């Protein structure tokens, strides 16, 4: 039997990289993407060498619906199956709503939300045919809480949660689950942009008293990607140290 195949978007670094590593350690072959050829190829080579699975790395702009759909279709053809899709790629373009430029709104919605729909749409054909699939979308705690200065980002993540529930209902009868994982504050390049004062203010809000790690998010994703999670669908699993309950 061939190994399971997972696609992880935004896997050159941060949370996506740890998700890819975790799924590879569980024995899945991978197709991963990021924006830069050099870094995504290096990530693919490193994961393949460490885990002994096949890893295809490719530069893909997920914000471009034609590119992300072609990537998914090519992977399905090349690997002859896609069992898991993790829609992880995401960006922030923060600013107060009053001053937000149309391109800052559009860029975030295209990258964080539209990509999730178009990648999922493309993966449904092979998953429907196989009568098996796991789609996991990376949302955020701020979809539920809101966050000043992040109207675009919060709207994109709130859209992911609603899309997750809707698609889950459409495909449940085909043994395909669709869930979201909503991280709180996690130590990555995204949160490293904060200064010490900003970081201290965040720590004060988190009952666990610390930021989460990308590995802690990856564990939640790996569980939802497993066959043990067959009866869980349409859910948003929060991984946030108690920040939002
Ligand atoms: P990160 O460290 O900034 O990494 C982002 C990843 O997404 C990189 O691999 C990047 O590729 C890729 N990416 C960005 N735009 C892309 C595009 N247009 N096409 C393809 N790939 C693209 O971010 P992170 O903190 O790991 O966040 C990962 C996910 O978790 C995001 O959806 C984020 O919203 C969510 N999240 C993060 C936190 C947190 O505290 N960190 C909290 C809640 C939710 P390049 O390396 O090529 O740029």
Tab-separated table of C-alpha atoms and ligand atoms in Angstrom:
chain	number	residue	atom	x	y	z
A	1	UNK	CA	0.000	0.000	0.000
A	2	UNK	CA	1.273	3.493	-0.790
A	3	UNK	CA	1.776	6.006	1.998
A	4	UNK	CA	-0.807	8.691	2.783
A	5	UNK	CA	-0.184	12.027	1.060
A	6	UNK	CA	-0.588	15.434	2.701
A	7	UNK	CA	-0.452	18.922	1.217
A	8	UNK	CA	0.652	21.691	3.605
A	9	UNK	CA	0.597	25.319	2.425
A	10	UNK	CA	3.027	27.856	3.920
A	11	UNK	CA	5.411	25.166	5.145
A	12	UNK	CA	8.785	26.894	4.640
A	13	UNK	CA	8.839	28.061	8.289
A	14	UNK	CA	6.770	28.638	11.426
A	15	UNK	CA	3.671	26.584	12.188
A	16	UNK	CA	3.369	25.124	8.668
A	17	UNK	CA	6.930	23.776	8.814
A	18	UNK	CA	6.234	21.994	12.120
A	19	UNK	CA	2.949	20.594	10.774
A	20	UNK	CA	4.795	19.220	7.743
A	21	UNK	CA	7.496	17.685	9.958
A	22	UNK	CA	4.922	16.085	12.258
A	23	UNK	CA	2.924	14.537	9.386
A	24	UNK	CA	6.159	13.287	7.786
A	25	UNK	CA	7.206	11.705	11.094
A	26	UNK	CA	3.857	9.912	11.084
A	27	UNK	CA	4.828	8.436	7.713
A	28	UNK	CA	3.026	10.628	5.184
A	29	UNK	CA	4.503	11.760	1.875
A	30	UNK	CA	4.198	15.511	1.458
A	31	UNK	CA	3.711	18.303	-1.031
A	32	UNK	CA	4.510	21.674	0.534
A	33	UNK	CA	4.517	25.224	-0.757
A	34	UNK	CA	5.712	28.708	0.165
A	35	UNK	CA	6.348	31.888	-1.774
A	36	UNK	CA	10.098	31.395	-2.358
A	37	UNK	CA	11.585	28.560	-4.407
A	38	UNK	CA	14.864	28.475	-2.442
A	39	UNK	CA	13.409	28.225	1.059
A	40	UNK	CA	10.636	25.788	0.212
A	41	UNK	CA	13.023	23.486	-1.659
A	42	UNK	CA	15.432	23.569	1.293
A	43	UNK	CA	12.571	22.753	3.703
A	44	UNK	CA	11.441	19.844	1.492
A	45	UNK	CA	14.961	18.408	1.312
A	46	UNK	CA	15.492	18.715	5.074
A	47	UNK	CA	12.180	17.015	5.950
A	48	UNK	CA	12.722	14.227	3.409
A	49	UNK	CA	16.229	13.548	4.765
A	50	UNK	CA	15.067	13.527	8.389
A	51	UNK	CA	11.893	11.459	7.971
A	52	UNK	CA	12.600	9.200	4.999
A	53	UNK	CA	9.434	10.153	3.103
A	54	UNK	CA	8.898	11.842	-0.273
A	55	UNK	CA	8.566	15.622	-0.039
A	56	UNK	CA	7.819	17.823	-3.028
A	57	UNK	CA	8.465	21.539	-2.407
A	58	UNK	CA	7.245	24.242	-4.775
A	59	UNK	CA	6.894	28.025	-4.907
A	60	UNK	CA	3.180	28.798	-5.164
A	61	UNK	CA	1.349	32.039	-4.468
A	62	UNK	CA	-1.764	30.757	-2.687
A	63	UNK	CA	-3.393	34.160	-3.135
A	64	UNK	CA	-3.655	33.404	-6.856
A	65	UNK	CA	-6.564	30.982	-7.255
A	66	UNK	CA	-5.299	29.555	-10.544
A	67	UNK	CA	-1.857	28.789	-9.036
A	68	UNK	CA	-3.102	27.073	-5.881
A	69	UNK	CA	-5.672	24.996	-7.784
A	70	UNK	CA	-3.073	23.910	-10.341
A	71	UNK	CA	-0.670	22.961	-7.521
A	72	UNK	CA	-3.307	20.765	-5.841
A	73	UNK	CA	-4.294	19.124	-9.141
A	74	UNK	CA	-0.635	18.443	-10.053
A	75	UNK	CA	0.034	16.875	-6.649
A	76	UNK	CA	-3.026	14.622	-6.940
A	77	UNK	CA	-1.774	13.487	-10.354
A	78	UNK	CA	1.875	13.056	-9.355
A	79	UNK	CA	1.176	11.180	-6.100
A	80	UNK	CA	-2.060	9.491	-7.323
A	81	UNK	CA	-3.812	10.451	-4.061
A	82	UNK	CA	-4.306	13.276	-1.568
A	83	UNK	CA	-5.473	12.255	1.899
A	84	UNK	CA	-4.845	15.439	3.868
A	85	UNK	CA	-4.917	19.137	2.997
A	86	UNK	CA	-3.667	21.631	5.585
A	87	UNK	CA	-4.473	25.218	4.611
A	88	UNK	CA	-1.897	27.012	6.741
A	89	UNK	CA	-0.376	29.865	4.674
A	90	UNK	CA	-1.294	33.234	6.134
A	91	UNK	CA	-0.165	36.850	6.427
A	92	UNK	CA	-0.947	39.975	8.432
A	93	UNK	CA	-1.159	43.547	7.154
A	94	UNK	CA	-2.163	45.329	10.348
A	95	UNK	CA	-3.612	48.819	10.606
A	96	UNK	CA	-6.621	50.612	11.991
A	97	UNK	CA	-9.765	50.092	9.912
A	98	UNK	CA	-10.145	53.835	9.298
A	99	UNK	CA	-6.779	53.954	7.535
A	100	UNK	CA	-6.662	50.508	5.943
A	101	UNK	CA	-5.832	50.589	2.236
A	102	UNK	CA	-7.916	48.500	-0.195
A	103	UNK	CA	-4.803	46.474	-1.111
A	104	UNK	CA	-4.114	45.649	2.575
A	105	UNK	CA	-7.672	44.330	2.917
A	106	UNK	CA	-7.570	42.449	-0.389
A	107	UNK	CA	-4.106	40.887	0.086
A	108	UNK	CA	-5.040	39.408	3.457
A	109	UNK	CA	-8.409	38.106	2.265
A	110	UNK	CA	-6.884	36.581	-0.882
A	111	UNK	CA	-4.010	34.914	0.987
A	112	UNK	CA	-5.772	33.772	4.158
A	113	UNK	CA	-9.357	33.038	3.085
A	114	UNK	CA	-9.800	32.772	-0.686
A	115	UNK	CA	-6.859	30.361	-0.905
A	116	UNK	CA	-8.563	28.041	1.592
A	117	UNK	CA	-11.686	27.839	-0.543
A	118	UNK	CA	-9.858	27.317	-3.851
A	119	UNK	CA	-7.402	24.719	-2.496
A	120	UNK	CA	-10.260	22.839	-0.810
A	121	UNK	CA	-12.373	22.967	-3.958
A	122	UNK	CA	-9.525	21.468	-5.991
A	123	UNK	CA	-8.807	18.690	-3.481
A	124	UNK	CA	-12.421	17.567	-3.221
A	125	UNK	CA	-12.379	15.690	-6.525
A	126	UNK	CA	-9.635	13.179	-5.549
A	127	UNK	CA	-11.001	12.946	-1.994
A	128	UNK	CA	-14.590	12.298	-3.172
A	129	UNK	CA	-13.311	9.626	-5.519
A	130	UNK	CA	-11.333	7.973	-2.704
A	131	UNK	CA	-14.225	8.444	-0.241
A	132	UNK	CA	-11.675	9.652	2.278
A	133	UNK	CA	-10.174	12.982	3.208
A	134	UNK	CA	-9.058	15.331	5.958
A	135	UNK	CA	-9.113	19.095	5.388
A	136	UNK	CA	-7.664	21.208	8.211
A	137	UNK	CA	-7.742	24.982	8.040
A	138	UNK	CA	-5.551	27.160	10.252
A	139	UNK	CA	-7.725	29.858	11.762
A	140	UNK	CA	-6.887	32.063	14.767
A	141	UNK	CA	-8.180	32.883	18.225
A	142	UNK	CA	-8.862	36.419	16.974
A	143	UNK	CA	-11.652	35.094	14.734
A	144	UNK	CA	-13.608	34.578	17.946
A	145	UNK	CA	-12.191	37.460	20.038
A	146	UNK	CA	-11.627	40.229	17.481
A	147	UNK	CA	-8.474	42.342	17.642
A	148	UNK	CA	-8.056	46.077	17.113
A	149	UNK	CA	-5.817	46.825	14.135
A	150	UNK	CA	-6.588	43.484	12.502
A	151	UNK	CA	-10.006	43.921	10.846
A	152	UNK	CA	-8.730	42.300	7.638
A	153	UNK	CA	-7.005	39.387	9.429
A	154	UNK	CA	-9.929	38.738	11.815
A	155	UNK	CA	-12.422	38.820	8.926
A	156	UNK	CA	-10.300	36.320	6.984
A	157	UNK	CA	-10.093	33.931	9.956
A	158	UNK	CA	-13.793	34.315	10.812
A	159	UNK	CA	-14.509	33.458	7.182
A	160	UNK	CA	-12.378	30.316	7.536
A	161	UNK	CA	-14.436	29.161	10.551
A	162	UNK	CA	-17.732	29.632	8.667
A	163	UNK	CA	-16.347	28.012	5.506
A	164	UNK	CA	-15.132	25.053	7.593
A	165	UNK	CA	-18.610	24.420	9.061
A	166	UNK	CA	-20.292	24.748	5.668
A	167	UNK	CA	-17.937	22.480	3.742
A	168	UNK	CA	-18.002	19.917	6.555
A	169	UNK	CA	-21.747	19.524	6.062
A	170	UNK	CA	-21.362	19.166	2.287
A	171	UNK	CA	-18.864	16.308	2.341
A	172	UNK	CA	-19.441	14.412	5.608
A	173	UNK	CA	-21.318	11.603	3.840
A	174	UNK	CA	-18.168	10.916	1.759
A	175	UNK	CA	-16.010	10.259	4.822
A	176	UNK	CA	-14.265	13.611	4.376
A	177	UNK	CA	-13.855	15.767	7.489
A	178	UNK	CA	-13.275	19.516	7.471
A	179	UNK	CA	-12.032	21.149	10.668
A	180	UNK	CA	-10.146	24.243	11.761
A	181	UNK	CA	-7.389	24.698	14.319
A	182	UNK	CA	-7.343	28.137	15.951
A	183	UNK	CA	-3.974	28.945	17.523
A	184	UNK	CA	-3.633	31.635	20.187
A	185	UNK	CA	-0.294	33.443	20.347
A	186	UNK	CA	2.445	31.151	19.012
A	187	UNK	CA	6.207	31.885	18.843
A	188	UNK	CA	6.950	32.357	15.112
A	189	UNK	CA	8.217	35.101	12.780
A	190	UNK	CA	4.644	36.470	12.823
A	191	UNK	CA	4.721	37.174	16.590
A	192	UNK	CA	8.470	37.935	16.712
A	193	UNK	CA	7.538	41.285	15.143
A	194	UNK	CA	6.192	42.318	18.592
A	195	UNK	CA	8.431	44.401	20.875
A	196	UNK	CA	9.125	43.386	24.506
A	197	UNK	CA	6.280	45.549	25.804
A	198	UNK	CA	3.810	43.996	23.343
A	199	UNK	CA	5.009	40.490	24.244
A	200	UNK	CA	4.680	41.174	27.995
A	201	UNK	CA	1.135	42.477	27.482
A	202	UNK	CA	0.227	39.277	25.640
A	203	UNK	CA	1.744	37.023	28.327
A	204	UNK	CA	-0.394	38.808	30.935
A	205	UNK	CA	-3.560	37.823	29.023
A	206	UNK	CA	-2.688	34.126	28.664
A	207	UNK	CA	-3.700	31.953	31.649
A	208	UNK	CA	-0.889	29.487	30.772
A	209	UNK	CA	1.560	32.424	31.157
A	210	UNK	CA	3.424	31.807	27.907
A	211	UNK	CA	3.051	31.720	24.148
A	212	UNK	CA	2.434	28.370	22.497
A	213	UNK	CA	4.913	26.542	20.283
A	214	UNK	CA	4.412	25.586	16.625
A	215	UNK	CA	4.817	21.940	17.731
A	216	UNK	CA	1.764	22.276	20.007
A	217	UNK	CA	-0.340	23.429	17.052
A	218	UNK	CA	1.099	20.662	14.862
A	219	UNK	CA	-0.015	18.004	17.383
A	220	UNK	CA	-3.628	19.195	17.168
A	221	UNK	CA	-3.452	19.162	13.363
A	222	UNK	CA	-1.956	15.653	13.326
A	223	UNK	CA	-4.789	14.371	15.517
A	224	UNK	CA	-7.457	15.837	13.205
A	225	UNK	CA	-5.554	14.392	10.222
A	226	UNK	CA	-5.611	10.899	11.703
A	227	UNK	CA	-8.157	8.142	11.154
A	228	UNK	CA	-8.996	8.362	14.895
A	229	UNK	CA	-10.664	11.735	14.281
A	230	UNK	CA	-13.192	10.281	11.811
A	231	UNK	CA	-16.275	11.464	13.734
A	232	UNK	CA	-15.037	15.029	14.317
A	233	UNK	CA	-16.054	17.477	11.607
A	234	UNK	CA	-17.073	21.139	11.282
A	235	UNK	CA	-15.198	22.001	14.484
A	236	UNK	CA	-12.793	24.757	15.451
A	237	UNK	CA	-10.188	23.363	17.855
A	238	UNK	CA	-8.622	26.157	19.943
A	239	UNK	CA	-4.957	25.816	20.947
A	240	UNK	CA	-4.416	28.912	23.054
A	241	UNK	CA	-3.325	28.235	26.663
A	242	UNK	CA	-6.717	29.373	27.945
A	243	UNK	CA	-6.635	32.809	26.271
A	244	UNK	CA	-10.162	32.281	24.947
A	245	UNK	CA	-12.557	29.636	26.259
B	1	LIG	P1	4.908	32.737	9.409
B	1	LIG	O1	5.960	32.281	10.353
B	1	LIG	O2	4.862	34.162	9.003
B	1	LIG	O3	4.932	31.780	8.100
B	1	LIG	C1	3.977	31.978	7.095
B	1	LIG	C2	4.106	30.898	6.051
B	1	LIG	O4	3.106	31.144	5.036
B	1	LIG	C3	5.456	30.906	5.362
B	1	LIG	O5	5.789	29.579	5.002
B	1	LIG	C4	5.175	31.736	4.108
B	1	LIG	O6	6.053	31.439	3.023
B	1	LIG	C5	3.766	31.262	3.778
B	1	LIG	N1	3.034	32.195	2.912
B	1	LIG	C6	2.712	33.489	3.153
B	1	LIG	N2	2.071	34.015	2.107
B	1	LIG	C7	1.995	33.040	1.164
B	1	LIG	C8	1.480	32.977	-0.153
B	1	LIG	N3	0.891	34.036	-0.733
B	1	LIG	N4	1.594	31.817	-0.845
B	1	LIG	C9	2.204	30.743	-0.290
B	1	LIG	N5	2.712	30.738	0.953
B	1	LIG	C10	2.620	31.873	1.673
B	1	LIG	O7	3.444	32.463	10.021
B	1	LIG	P2	2.972	31.482	11.206
B	1	LIG	O8	3.002	32.257	12.461
B	1	LIG	O9	3.662	30.191	11.113
B	1	LIG	O10	1.419	31.308	10.804
B	1	LIG	C11	0.951	30.178	10.101
B	1	LIG	C12	-0.571	30.213	10.146
B	1	LIG	O11	-1.012	30.235	11.509
B	1	LIG	C13	-1.170	31.454	9.484
B	1	LIG	O12	-2.370	31.129	8.825
B	1	LIG	C14	-1.465	32.358	10.675
B	1	LIG	O13	-2.500	33.257	10.389
B	1	LIG	C15	-1.879	31.327	11.707
B	1	LIG	N6	-1.769	31.796	13.086
B	1	LIG	C16	-0.557	32.154	13.616
B	1	LIG	C17	-0.510	32.586	14.942
B	1	LIG	C18	0.784	32.977	15.603
B	1	LIG	O14	0.730	33.444	16.764
B	1	LIG	N7	1.930	32.809	14.985
B	1	LIG	C19	-1.676	32.681	15.693
B	1	LIG	C20	-2.885	32.309	15.115
B	1	LIG	C21	-2.920	31.873	13.811
B	1	LIG	P3	7.440	32.304	2.779
B	1	LIG	O15	8.432	31.770	3.775
B	1	LIG	O16	7.801	31.979	1.377
B	1	LIG	O17	7.080	33.738	3.007
